Coordinates of C-alpha atoms in Angstrom, one line a residue:
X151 CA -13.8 -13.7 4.4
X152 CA -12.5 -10.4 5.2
X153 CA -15.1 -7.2 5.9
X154 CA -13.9 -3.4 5.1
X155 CA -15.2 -1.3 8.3
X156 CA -13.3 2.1 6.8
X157 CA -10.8 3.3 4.6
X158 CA -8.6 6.5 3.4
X159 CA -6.0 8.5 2.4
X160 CA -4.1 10.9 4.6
X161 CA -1.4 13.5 2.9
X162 CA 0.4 16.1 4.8
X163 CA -0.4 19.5 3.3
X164 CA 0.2 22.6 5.7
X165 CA 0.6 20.6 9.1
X166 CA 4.4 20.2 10.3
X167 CA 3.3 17.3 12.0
X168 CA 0.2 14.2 12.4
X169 CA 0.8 11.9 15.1
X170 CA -1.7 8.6 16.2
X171 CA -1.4 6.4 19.3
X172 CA -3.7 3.9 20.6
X173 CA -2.3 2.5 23.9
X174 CA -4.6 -0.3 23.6
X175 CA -5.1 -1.0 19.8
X176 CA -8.3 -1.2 17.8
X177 CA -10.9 -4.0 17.7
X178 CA -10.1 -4.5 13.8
X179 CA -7.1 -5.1 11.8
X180 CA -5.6 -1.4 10.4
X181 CA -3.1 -1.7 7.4
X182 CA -1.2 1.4 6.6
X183 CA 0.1 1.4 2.7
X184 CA 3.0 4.2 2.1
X185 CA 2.5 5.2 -1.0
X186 CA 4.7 8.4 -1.4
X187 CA 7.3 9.7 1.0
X188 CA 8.2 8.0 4.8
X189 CA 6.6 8.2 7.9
X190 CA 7.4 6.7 11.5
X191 CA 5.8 3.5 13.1
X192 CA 6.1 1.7 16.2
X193 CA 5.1 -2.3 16.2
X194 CA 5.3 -4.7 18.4
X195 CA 9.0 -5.4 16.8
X196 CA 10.2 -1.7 17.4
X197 CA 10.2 1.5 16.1
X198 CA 11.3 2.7 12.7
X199 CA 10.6 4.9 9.4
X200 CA 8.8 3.4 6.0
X201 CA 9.4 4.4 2.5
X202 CA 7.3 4.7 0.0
X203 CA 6.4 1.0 -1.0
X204 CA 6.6 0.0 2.5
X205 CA 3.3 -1.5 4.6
X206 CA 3.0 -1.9 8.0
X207 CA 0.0 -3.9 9.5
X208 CA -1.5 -3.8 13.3
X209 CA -3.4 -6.8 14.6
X210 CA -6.2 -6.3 16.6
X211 CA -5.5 -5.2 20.0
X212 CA -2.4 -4.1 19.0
X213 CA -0.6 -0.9 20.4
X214 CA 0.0 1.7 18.0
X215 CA 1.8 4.6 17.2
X216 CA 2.5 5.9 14.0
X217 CA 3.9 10.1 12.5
X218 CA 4.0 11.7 9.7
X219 CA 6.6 14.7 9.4
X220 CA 5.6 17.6 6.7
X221 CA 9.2 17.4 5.8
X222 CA 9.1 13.5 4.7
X223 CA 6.4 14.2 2.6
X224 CA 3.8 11.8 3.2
X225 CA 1.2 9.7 1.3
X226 CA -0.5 6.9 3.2
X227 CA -3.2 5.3 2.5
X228 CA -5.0 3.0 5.4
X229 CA -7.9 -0.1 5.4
X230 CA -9.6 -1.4 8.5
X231 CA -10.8 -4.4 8.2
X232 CA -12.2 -7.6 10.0
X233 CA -13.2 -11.4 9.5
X234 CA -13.5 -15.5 10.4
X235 CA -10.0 -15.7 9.4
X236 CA -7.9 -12.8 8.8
X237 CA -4.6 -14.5 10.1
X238 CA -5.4 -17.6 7.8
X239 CA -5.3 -15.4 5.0
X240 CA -2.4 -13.7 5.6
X241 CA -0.7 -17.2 5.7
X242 CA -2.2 -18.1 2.9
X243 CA -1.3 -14.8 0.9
X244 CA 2.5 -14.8 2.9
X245 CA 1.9 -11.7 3.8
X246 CA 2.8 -9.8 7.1
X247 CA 5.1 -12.5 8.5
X248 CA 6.4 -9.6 10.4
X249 CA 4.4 -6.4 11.2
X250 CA 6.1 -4.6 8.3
X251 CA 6.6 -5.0 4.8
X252 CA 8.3 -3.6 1.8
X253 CA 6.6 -4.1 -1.4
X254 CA 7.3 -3.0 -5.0
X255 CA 6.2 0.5 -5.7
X256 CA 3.7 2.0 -8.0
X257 CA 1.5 -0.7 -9.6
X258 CA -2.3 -0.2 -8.6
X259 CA -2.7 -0.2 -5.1
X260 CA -3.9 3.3 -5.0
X261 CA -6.1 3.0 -7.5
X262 CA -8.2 0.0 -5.4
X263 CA -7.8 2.1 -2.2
X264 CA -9.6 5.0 -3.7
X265 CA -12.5 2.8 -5.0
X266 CA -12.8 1.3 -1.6
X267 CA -13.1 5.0 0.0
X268 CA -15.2 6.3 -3.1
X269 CA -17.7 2.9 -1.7
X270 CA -17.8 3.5 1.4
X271 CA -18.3 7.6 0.8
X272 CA -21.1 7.0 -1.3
X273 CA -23.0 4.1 0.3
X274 CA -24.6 2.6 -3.3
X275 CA -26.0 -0.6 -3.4
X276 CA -23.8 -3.6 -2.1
X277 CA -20.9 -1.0 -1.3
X278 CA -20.1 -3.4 1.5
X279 CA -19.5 -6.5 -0.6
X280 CA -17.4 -4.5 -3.5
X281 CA -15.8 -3.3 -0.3
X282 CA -14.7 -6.8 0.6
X283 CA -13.8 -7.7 -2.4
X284 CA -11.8 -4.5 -3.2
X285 CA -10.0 -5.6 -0.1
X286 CA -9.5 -9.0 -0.6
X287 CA -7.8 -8.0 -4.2
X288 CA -5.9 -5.5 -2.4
X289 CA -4.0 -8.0 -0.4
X290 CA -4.1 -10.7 -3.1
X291 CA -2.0 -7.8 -5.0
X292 CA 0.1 -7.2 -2.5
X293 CA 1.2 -11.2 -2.3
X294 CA 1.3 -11.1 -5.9
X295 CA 3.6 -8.6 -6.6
X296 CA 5.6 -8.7 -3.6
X297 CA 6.3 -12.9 -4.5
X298 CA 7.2 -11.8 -8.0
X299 CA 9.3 -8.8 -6.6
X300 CA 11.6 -11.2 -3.9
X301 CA 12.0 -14.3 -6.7
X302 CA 13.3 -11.8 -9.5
X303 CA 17.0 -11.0 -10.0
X304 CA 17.1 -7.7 -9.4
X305 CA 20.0 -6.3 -12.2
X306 CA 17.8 -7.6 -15.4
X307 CA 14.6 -7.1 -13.9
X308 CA 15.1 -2.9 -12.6
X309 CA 16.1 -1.7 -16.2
X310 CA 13.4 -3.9 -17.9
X311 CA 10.5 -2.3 -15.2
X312 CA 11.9 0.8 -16.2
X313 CA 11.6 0.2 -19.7
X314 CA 8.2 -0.8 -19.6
X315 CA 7.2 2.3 -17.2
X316 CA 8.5 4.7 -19.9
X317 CA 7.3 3.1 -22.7
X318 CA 3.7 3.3 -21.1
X319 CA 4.0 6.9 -19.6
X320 CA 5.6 8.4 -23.2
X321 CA 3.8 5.7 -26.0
X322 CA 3.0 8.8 -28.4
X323 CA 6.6 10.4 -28.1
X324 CA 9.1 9.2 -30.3
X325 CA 11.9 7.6 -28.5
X326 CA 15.2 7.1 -29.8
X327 CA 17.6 4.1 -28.2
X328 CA 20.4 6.4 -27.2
X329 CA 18.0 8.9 -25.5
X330 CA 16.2 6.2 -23.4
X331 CA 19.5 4.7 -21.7
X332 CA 20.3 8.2 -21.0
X333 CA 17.3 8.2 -19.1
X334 CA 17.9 5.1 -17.7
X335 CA 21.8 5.5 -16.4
X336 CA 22.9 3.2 -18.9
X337 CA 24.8 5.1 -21.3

């Protein structure tokens, strides 16, 4: 259903600026994930910065062009991939209805695309199926959370999220009330 052909993770350290363009595109599907600062795309519906939590995906003989300023910090993580059906997925999933996307931020999408690289770095036995499958979850997440993110309201579900984050981050701290909505801006 849908075949990883290489993954990764690319973080501005020293240099002011990284820029990529394919005039013509690449054979596969490339999705870039913005896990931590912004960073500039063009798609096919214009040109325009993504935040953190924000995804942007190019179809297959698609034109790219996509930079990353030292100054905006960025943390992007990025999946080629291929298959029978790719676009049937992604209506399936409701995902990518336009070339870019915001989703929640956080939750584990790092996390799968380092097991994905980690796979396909060490090569072990049936790397290529976990690969897939990695994949697959990946997007399956994405929908997921992204469905559950749109249908919530957003003032009682921010503080609770916030909540929950804290009280898994600081679990063996004691915690008083008054102190946490400090924290939270709701004092």
């Amino acid at each position: 259903e849908l075949l990883v052909s290489s993954c990764g993770h690319y973080k501005l350290l020293h240099r002011q600026q990284f820029t990529t363009v394919r005039p013509q595109g690449r054979p596969d599907y490339q999705l870039l994930y913005v896990a931590g600062g912004c960073a500039e795309f063009s798609t096919a519906a214009g040109t325009g910065s993504v935040a953190e939590g924000g995804a942007v995906l190019y179809r297959p003989g698609e034109p790219q062009r996509y930079a990353y300023e030292l100054a905006d910090r960025p943390d992007v993580y990025w999946i080629h991939f291929f298959g029978r059906d790719i676009e049937g997925l992604l209506r399936e999933l409701r995902l990518f209805e336009e070339p870019v996307m915001r989703l929640p931020s956080g939750g584990e999408y790092a996390a799968l695309f380092d097991r994905i690289i980690r796979e396909l770095q060490l090569k072990r036995e049936n790397h290529r199926r976990l690969c897939s499958l990695y994949g697959l979850e990946l997007l399956t997440l994405f929908s997921r959370q992204r469905q559950e993110w749109e249908a919530r309201p957003q003032r009682l579900c921010e503080p609770v999220e916030r909540a929950i984050r804290l009280f898994h981050t600081r679990y063996g701290e004691p915690l008083e009330l008054t102190a946490y909505a400090r924290e939270c801006g709701d004092s």
